Coordinates of C-alpha atoms and ligand atoms in Angstrom, one line a residue:
M21 CA 0.0 0.0 0.0
G22 CA 1.2 3.5 -0.8
V23 CA 0.9 6.1 1.9
F24 CA 0.8 9.2 -0.2
S25 CA -1.6 7.6 -2.6
A26 CA -4.1 6.4 0.0
V27 CA -7.5 8.1 -0.1
S28 CA -7.3 8.8 3.6
F29 CA -3.9 10.4 3.2
D30 CA -5.7 13.6 2.4
E31 CA -2.7 15.9 2.6
H32 CA -1.4 14.7 6.0
E33 CA 1.4 16.9 7.3
Q34 CA 3.4 14.1 8.7
V35 CA 3.3 10.3 9.1
V36 CA 6.0 8.8 11.2
F37 CA 6.8 5.1 11.8
G38 CA 8.4 4.2 15.2
H39 CA 10.2 1.1 16.2
D40 CA 11.9 0.1 19.5
R41 CA 13.9 -3.1 19.4
D42 CA 14.0 -3.7 23.2
S43 CA 10.3 -3.4 23.9
G44 CA 9.1 -4.6 20.5
L45 CA 7.3 -1.3 19.9
R46 CA 5.9 -0.9 16.4
A47 CA 3.8 2.2 16.1
I48 CA 2.7 4.9 13.7
I49 CA 1.9 8.6 14.5
A50 CA -0.1 10.5 11.9
V51 CA -0.4 14.3 12.1
H52 CA -3.1 15.4 9.7
D53 CA -3.3 19.2 10.3
T54 CA -1.9 21.6 12.8
T55 CA -3.5 24.8 11.5
L56 CA -5.5 25.4 14.7
G57 CA -3.0 24.0 17.1
P58 CA -1.1 20.8 18.1
A59 CA -2.5 17.6 16.8
V60 CA -4.3 16.0 19.8
G61 CA -5.6 12.5 19.3
G62 CA -5.9 9.1 20.9
C63 CA -3.2 6.4 21.0
R64 CA -4.9 3.2 20.0
M65 CA -3.4 -0.3 20.6
Y66 CA -4.9 -3.0 18.4
P67 CA -3.7 -6.3 16.9
Y68 CA -4.0 -5.1 13.3
A69 CA -4.2 -7.9 10.7
S70 CA -1.6 -6.1 8.5
E71 CA 0.6 -3.1 8.5
E72 CA -1.7 -1.7 5.7
A73 CA -4.7 -2.0 8.0
A74 CA -2.8 0.0 10.7
V75 CA -1.8 2.7 8.3
E76 CA -5.3 3.0 6.9
D77 CA -6.7 3.2 10.5
V78 CA -4.3 5.8 11.7
L79 CA -4.8 8.0 8.6
R80 CA -8.6 7.9 8.8
L81 CA -8.7 8.5 12.5
S82 CA -6.2 11.3 12.3
R83 CA -8.2 13.1 9.6
G84 CA -11.3 12.6 11.6
M85 CA -9.7 14.4 14.6
T86 CA -9.0 17.5 12.5
Y87 CA -12.7 17.7 11.5
K88 CA -13.8 16.8 15.1
S89 CA -11.7 19.6 16.7
A90 CA -12.7 22.1 14.1
L91 CA -16.4 21.4 14.5
A92 CA -16.1 21.5 18.3
G93 CA -14.5 24.9 18.1
L94 CA -11.3 23.8 19.7
P95 CA -7.8 25.3 19.1
L96 CA -6.4 21.9 18.3
G97 CA -5.2 20.1 15.2
G98 CA -5.9 16.5 14.1
G99 CA -3.6 13.5 14.8
K100 CA -3.7 10.0 16.0
S101 CA -1.3 7.2 16.9
V102 CA -1.5 3.4 16.7
I103 CA 0.5 0.7 18.4
I104 CA 0.4 -2.6 16.6
G105 CA -0.2 -5.3 19.1
D106 CA -2.8 -7.0 21.3
P107 CA -3.3 -4.9 24.4
A108 CA -4.3 -8.0 26.4
T109 CA -0.9 -9.8 25.8
H110 CA 1.6 -7.3 24.3
K111 CA 1.2 -4.3 26.5
T112 CA 4.2 -3.8 28.9
R113 CA 5.6 -0.9 30.8
P114 CA 8.8 -0.7 28.6
L115 CA 6.5 -0.6 25.5
M116 CA 4.5 2.3 26.9
L117 CA 7.7 4.1 27.9
A118 CA 9.1 3.6 24.4
M119 CA 5.8 5.0 22.9
G120 CA 6.3 8.0 25.1
R121 CA 9.8 8.6 23.7
F122 CA 8.4 8.2 20.2
V123 CA 5.7 10.8 20.9
D124 CA 8.3 13.1 22.4
S125 CA 10.4 12.9 19.2
L126 CA 7.8 15.0 17.5
G127 CA 8.4 17.9 19.9
G128 CA 4.8 18.5 20.8
R129 CA 3.3 18.6 17.3
Y130 CA 1.4 15.5 18.4
V131 CA -0.2 15.1 21.9
A132 CA -1.4 11.6 22.8
A133 CA -4.7 10.8 24.6
E134 CA -6.4 7.6 25.7
D135 CA -8.1 5.5 23.1
S136 CA -9.3 1.9 22.7
G137 CA -6.6 -0.5 23.9
T138 CA -5.0 2.2 26.1
S139 CA -6.0 3.5 29.5
V140 CA -5.4 6.6 31.6
D141 CA -2.8 4.5 33.5
D142 CA -1.0 3.7 30.2
L143 CA -0.9 7.4 29.4
R144 CA 0.5 8.1 32.8
V145 CA 3.4 5.7 32.0
M146 CA 3.9 7.4 28.7
G147 CA 4.0 10.7 30.6
E148 CA 7.2 9.5 32.3
T149 CA 9.0 9.9 28.9
T150 CA 7.1 12.8 27.3
A151 CA 5.2 15.8 28.4
H152 CA 3.0 15.5 25.4
V153 CA 0.2 13.4 26.8
S154 CA -3.2 14.5 27.9
G155 CA -6.3 13.2 29.6
I156 CA -4.4 12.2 32.7
A157 CA -5.5 15.0 35.0
T158 CA -6.7 14.0 38.4
T159 CA -10.3 15.2 38.1
E160 CA -13.2 13.7 40.0
H161 CA -13.5 11.1 37.1
G162 CA -9.8 10.4 37.0
G163 CA -9.2 12.1 33.7
D164 CA -11.4 9.7 31.7
P165 CA -13.1 11.8 29.1
S166 CA -15.7 9.1 28.3
P167 CA -18.6 10.6 30.4
S168 CA -18.2 13.8 28.4
T169 CA -18.3 11.8 25.1
A170 CA -21.5 10.1 26.3
L171 CA -23.0 13.5 27.2
G172 CA -22.4 14.8 23.7
V173 CA -24.0 11.7 22.1
F174 CA -26.9 11.9 24.5
L175 CA -27.6 15.5 23.7
S176 CA -27.3 14.8 20.0
I177 CA -29.8 11.9 20.2
R178 CA -32.3 14.3 21.7
R179 CA -31.6 16.9 19.1
A180 CA -32.0 14.4 16.3
L181 CA -35.3 13.3 17.8
A182 CA -36.5 16.9 17.9
H183 CA -35.4 17.3 14.3
R184 CA -37.3 14.2 13.2
L185 CA -40.3 14.2 15.4
G186 CA -40.5 17.8 16.7
C187 CA -40.1 16.6 20.3
D188 CA -37.0 15.7 22.3
D189 CA -38.8 13.8 25.1
L190 CA -37.0 10.5 25.5
R191 CA -39.8 8.8 27.5
G192 CA -40.7 5.6 25.7
V193 CA -38.1 6.1 22.9
R194 CA -36.5 2.8 22.1
V195 CA -32.7 2.8 21.8
A196 CA -30.3 0.0 21.0
I197 CA -26.7 0.4 22.0
Q198 CA -23.9 -1.7 20.5
G199 CA -21.1 -1.8 23.1
L200 CA -21.5 -1.0 26.8
G201 CA -17.9 0.1 27.4
H202 CA -16.7 3.4 28.9
V203 CA -19.0 5.5 26.7
G204 CA -21.9 3.0 26.0
F205 CA -22.6 2.3 29.7
D206 CA -22.7 6.0 30.6
L207 CA -24.9 6.7 27.6
A208 CA -27.3 3.9 28.7
R209 CA -27.4 5.4 32.2
R210 CA -28.4 8.9 30.8
L211 CA -31.0 7.4 28.4
V212 CA -32.6 5.2 31.1
T213 CA -32.7 8.2 33.5
A214 CA -34.5 10.2 30.8
G215 CA -37.1 7.5 30.4
A216 CA -35.9 5.7 27.3
E217 CA -36.3 1.9 26.8
V218 CA -32.7 0.7 26.3
R219 CA -31.5 -2.6 24.8
A220 CA -27.9 -3.4 24.3
A221 CA -25.4 -5.9 23.1
D222 CA -21.8 -6.5 24.2
M223 CA -19.1 -9.1 23.8
S224 CA -18.7 -9.0 27.6
A225 CA -21.5 -10.9 29.4
Q226 CA -20.3 -9.3 32.6
R227 CA -20.9 -5.7 31.3
L228 CA -24.3 -6.8 29.9
E229 CA -25.2 -8.3 33.2
R230 CA -24.2 -5.2 35.1
A231 CA -26.2 -2.9 32.8
E232 CA -29.2 -5.1 33.3
R233 CA -28.8 -5.2 37.0
E234 CA -28.0 -1.6 37.6
L235 CA -29.9 0.2 34.9
G236 CA -32.6 -2.2 33.7
V237 CA -31.1 -2.4 30.2
Q238 CA -32.5 -5.3 28.2
P239 CA -29.7 -7.5 26.8
M240 CA -29.8 -8.6 23.2
P241 CA -27.7 -10.8 21.0
I242 CA -24.7 -9.3 19.3
D243 CA -25.8 -10.2 15.8
E244 CA -29.2 -8.7 16.2
V245 CA -28.3 -5.2 17.5
M246 CA -27.8 -3.5 14.1
G247 CA -31.2 -4.6 12.9
A248 CA -33.0 -4.0 16.2
D249 CA -36.6 -2.8 16.0
V250 CA -35.9 0.6 17.7
D251 CA -36.1 4.3 17.1
V252 CA -32.4 5.0 17.6
L253 CA -29.3 2.8 17.0
A254 CA -26.2 3.9 18.9
P255 CA -23.0 2.2 17.7
C256 CA -20.6 2.5 20.6
A257 CA -18.1 -0.3 20.0
L258 CA -16.4 -0.6 16.6
G259 CA -15.7 1.3 13.4
G260 CA -17.0 0.2 10.0
V261 CA -20.4 -1.1 11.3
L262 CA -22.4 0.9 8.8
N263 CA -21.8 -0.8 5.5
R264 CA -23.4 -2.4 2.4
E265 CA -24.4 -5.5 4.4
S266 CA -25.6 -3.9 7.6
I267 CA -27.5 -0.8 6.3
P268 CA -30.3 -2.7 4.5
A269 CA -31.2 -4.4 7.8
I270 CA -31.3 -1.2 10.0
R271 CA -34.8 -0.5 11.3
A272 CA -33.9 2.5 13.4
G273 CA -34.8 5.9 11.9
I274 CA -31.8 7.6 13.6
V275 CA -28.2 6.4 14.0
A276 CA -26.2 8.2 16.6
G277 CA -23.4 6.7 18.5
A278 CA -19.9 7.3 19.8
A279 CA -17.8 4.8 17.7
N280 CA -15.2 6.4 15.4
N281 CA -15.4 5.8 11.7
Q282 CA -18.8 4.1 11.7
L283 CA -19.1 4.4 7.9
R284 CA -17.0 1.6 6.3
H285 CA -16.9 3.7 3.1
D286 CA -17.9 7.3 2.4
S287 CA -20.6 6.1 0.1
D288 CA -22.3 4.4 3.0
A289 CA -23.6 7.8 4.1
D290 CA -25.6 8.0 0.9
R291 CA -26.8 4.4 1.5
L292 CA -28.2 5.5 4.8
A293 CA -29.8 8.7 3.4
D294 CA -31.4 6.8 0.6
R295 CA -33.1 4.6 3.2
G296 CA -34.3 7.8 5.0
I297 CA -32.1 7.1 8.0
L298 CA -30.8 10.2 9.8
Y299 CA -27.1 9.6 10.5
C300 CA -25.5 11.8 13.1
P301 CA -21.8 12.0 12.0
D302 CA -19.6 10.3 14.5
F303 CA -16.8 12.9 14.4
L304 CA -19.3 15.6 15.2
I305 CA -21.3 14.0 18.0
N306 CA -18.5 12.1 19.8
A307 CA -16.4 15.3 20.3
G308 CA -17.3 15.5 24.0
G309 CA -14.2 13.5 24.9
I310 CA -11.7 15.8 23.0
I311 CA -13.5 18.9 24.5
D312 CA -12.9 17.4 27.9
V313 CA -9.3 16.6 27.1
H314 CA -8.9 20.2 26.0
Y315 CA -10.2 21.5 29.3
Q316 CA -7.9 19.3 31.2
R317 CA -4.9 20.4 29.1
S318 CA -5.6 24.1 29.3
D319 CA -6.9 24.1 32.9
G320 CA -10.1 25.5 31.6
D321 CA -13.0 26.2 33.9
R322 CA -14.9 22.9 34.0
R323 CA -18.1 24.8 34.8
N324 CA -18.0 25.8 31.2
L325 CA -17.4 22.2 30.0
E326 CA -21.1 21.1 29.8
A327 CA -22.1 24.3 27.9
H328 CA -19.3 23.7 25.4
I329 CA -20.4 20.1 24.9
A330 CA -24.0 21.2 24.5
G331 CA -22.7 23.2 21.5
I332 CA -22.2 19.9 19.7
A333 CA -26.0 19.6 19.4
N334 CA -26.3 23.1 18.0
R335 CA -23.7 22.2 15.4
L336 CA -25.7 19.0 14.6
D337 CA -28.8 21.2 14.1
E338 CA -26.9 23.2 11.5
V339 CA -25.7 20.1 9.7
M340 CA -29.2 18.5 9.7
Q341 CA -30.7 21.7 8.3
R342 CA -28.1 22.1 5.6
S343 CA -28.5 18.4 4.7
D344 CA -32.3 18.8 4.4
N345 CA -32.0 21.9 2.3
S346 CA -29.3 20.6 -0.1
H347 CA -30.3 16.9 -0.2
R348 CA -26.8 15.9 0.6
S349 CA -25.8 13.5 3.3
T350 CA -25.1 14.7 6.8
A351 CA -21.6 13.2 6.7
V352 CA -20.7 15.2 3.6
I353 CA -22.2 18.4 5.1
A354 CA -20.4 17.9 8.4
E355 CA -17.0 17.5 6.5
E356 CA -17.8 20.6 4.4
L357 CA -18.7 22.6 7.5
A358 CA -15.5 21.4 9.2
R359 CA -13.4 22.6 6.3
E360 CA -15.2 26.0 6.3
L361 CA -14.6 26.4 10.0
L362 CA -11.0 25.4 9.7
A363 CA -10.4 28.1 7.1
R364 CA -12.4 30.6 9.1
Q365 CA -10.8 29.8 12.5
A366 CA -7.3 29.8 11.0
K367 CA -7.9 33.5 10.3
A368 CA -9.5 34.2 13.7
P369 CA -8.3 31.6 16.2
S370 CA -9.4 33.7 19.2
Q371 CA -13.0 33.1 18.1
A372 CA -12.6 29.4 18.1
R373 CA -15.6 28.5 20.3
I374 CA -18.9 27.0 19.6
A375 CA -21.8 29.2 20.8
A376 CA -23.3 27.0 23.4
Ligands
LIG430 P1 -14.5 0.5 25.3 O1 -13.3 -0.3 24.8 O2 -14.5 0.9 26.7 O3 -15.9 -0.2 25.0 C1 -16.2 -0.9 23.8 C2 -17.2 -1.9 24.2 O4 -17.7 -2.6 23.0 C3 -16.7 -3.1 25.1 O5 -17.5 -3.3 26.2 C4 -16.6 -4.3 24.1 O6 -16.8 -5.5 24.8 C5 -17.8 -4.0 23.2 N1 -17.7 -4.6 21.9 C6 -16.6 -4.9 21.2 N2 -17.0 -5.5 20.0 C7 -18.4 -5.6 20.1 C8 -19.3 -6.1 19.2 N3 -19.0 -6.7 18.0 N4 -20.6 -6.0 19.5 C9 -21.0 -5.5 20.7 N5 -20.1 -5.0 21.6 C10 -18.8 -5.0 21.3 O7 -14.5 1.8 24.3 P2 -15.1 3.2 24.6 O8 -14.1 4.1 25.2 O9 -16.5 3.0 25.3 O10 -15.3 3.7 23.1 C11 -16.3 3.2 22.3 C12 -16.2 3.7 20.9 O11 -16.3 5.1 20.9 C13 -14.8 3.4 20.3 O12 -15.0 3.3 18.9 C14 -14.0 4.7 20.5 O13 -13.0 4.9 19.5 C15 -15.1 5.7 20.4 N6 -14.8 7.0 21.1 C16 -14.6 6.9 22.5 C17 -14.4 8.1 23.1 C18 -14.1 8.1 24.6 O14 -14.2 9.2 25.2 N7 -13.9 7.0 25.2 C19 -14.3 9.3 22.5 C20 -14.6 9.3 21.1 C21 -14.9 8.1 20.4

């Protein structure tokens, strides 16, 4: 696979491959765009089937971070890193220290945060060899940005319902969640509290059982969740779940979840629109986490955090309106809006804030 010729390369500023013989580290850092600030993005650890798959993943995720931060009105650029390996068996302290050194070699152009396969504790280990890590502040939730991500998704679901049905009351609204991890569980809690009927699927029987016991969530089989007979489908586990095979089976009228890169291909956005399904673009509605990380990094007043996250739903409104008016998919509109904001904010960075 060529890197420069990959569709997802999309004019990345820098793609760096890192190797450490002693710890066995094999990692890639992608810096897509630093127009608005340092490229802040998660450090993912995953047992990629091939190096090509790792490159493709880091490029797509990194580009998504540029759009995410621009839409969220943050003075941050877009970047991402991946460590090739199974976090369950290959993660060691020397490996995370080596990753910290690799991040440090970019001199702050890239700042690492938690992602799937890495934890706040891993980031703290990386922090021993680089200052360029974030999301490790000792806040009341231990620096984990997931509750903020869940809040942004929750508010977006309400706004999408209001757009579709003219009412954002969640009582009796049926929601299916794929994945009850850090984000999915908190989202389920918020939805149940607001009166929604929540079903969920997860690989982990333990998480499912806990959600049933603590929240009254109705468990469902993994292979049935995408086609669940519900009003809202919330993918909160994996990328690529919206594709040629899954979309025809979706019965929900709204898809709104936290997982990154839910569309397997860009064309899957049209496939959803053709079926009349309202897709809330992932890189727009899951920005709560990066907003939280920004507040941690900049020592921002956390009393303003919720209002900033609420701005995500306002931005979603703008995207849904433009999509309706132009008959183009919400994903295309959100990318277009991100590029407009990037150009505008590059000229006036001090105004880089979403009106809450
Ligand atoms: P997590 O690893 O804590 O949770 C993922 C959950 O999905 C796990 O419980 C896992 O068992 C489950 N799962 C895996 N495969 C599944 C399948 N096929 N069907 C059903 N369940 C499955 O991750 P998280 O932090 O909750 O993040 C979830 C998604 O949201 C990821 O795609 C992540 O990149 C994205 N995201 C997370 C944040 C954040 O703040 N944590 C921010 C933005 C985006």
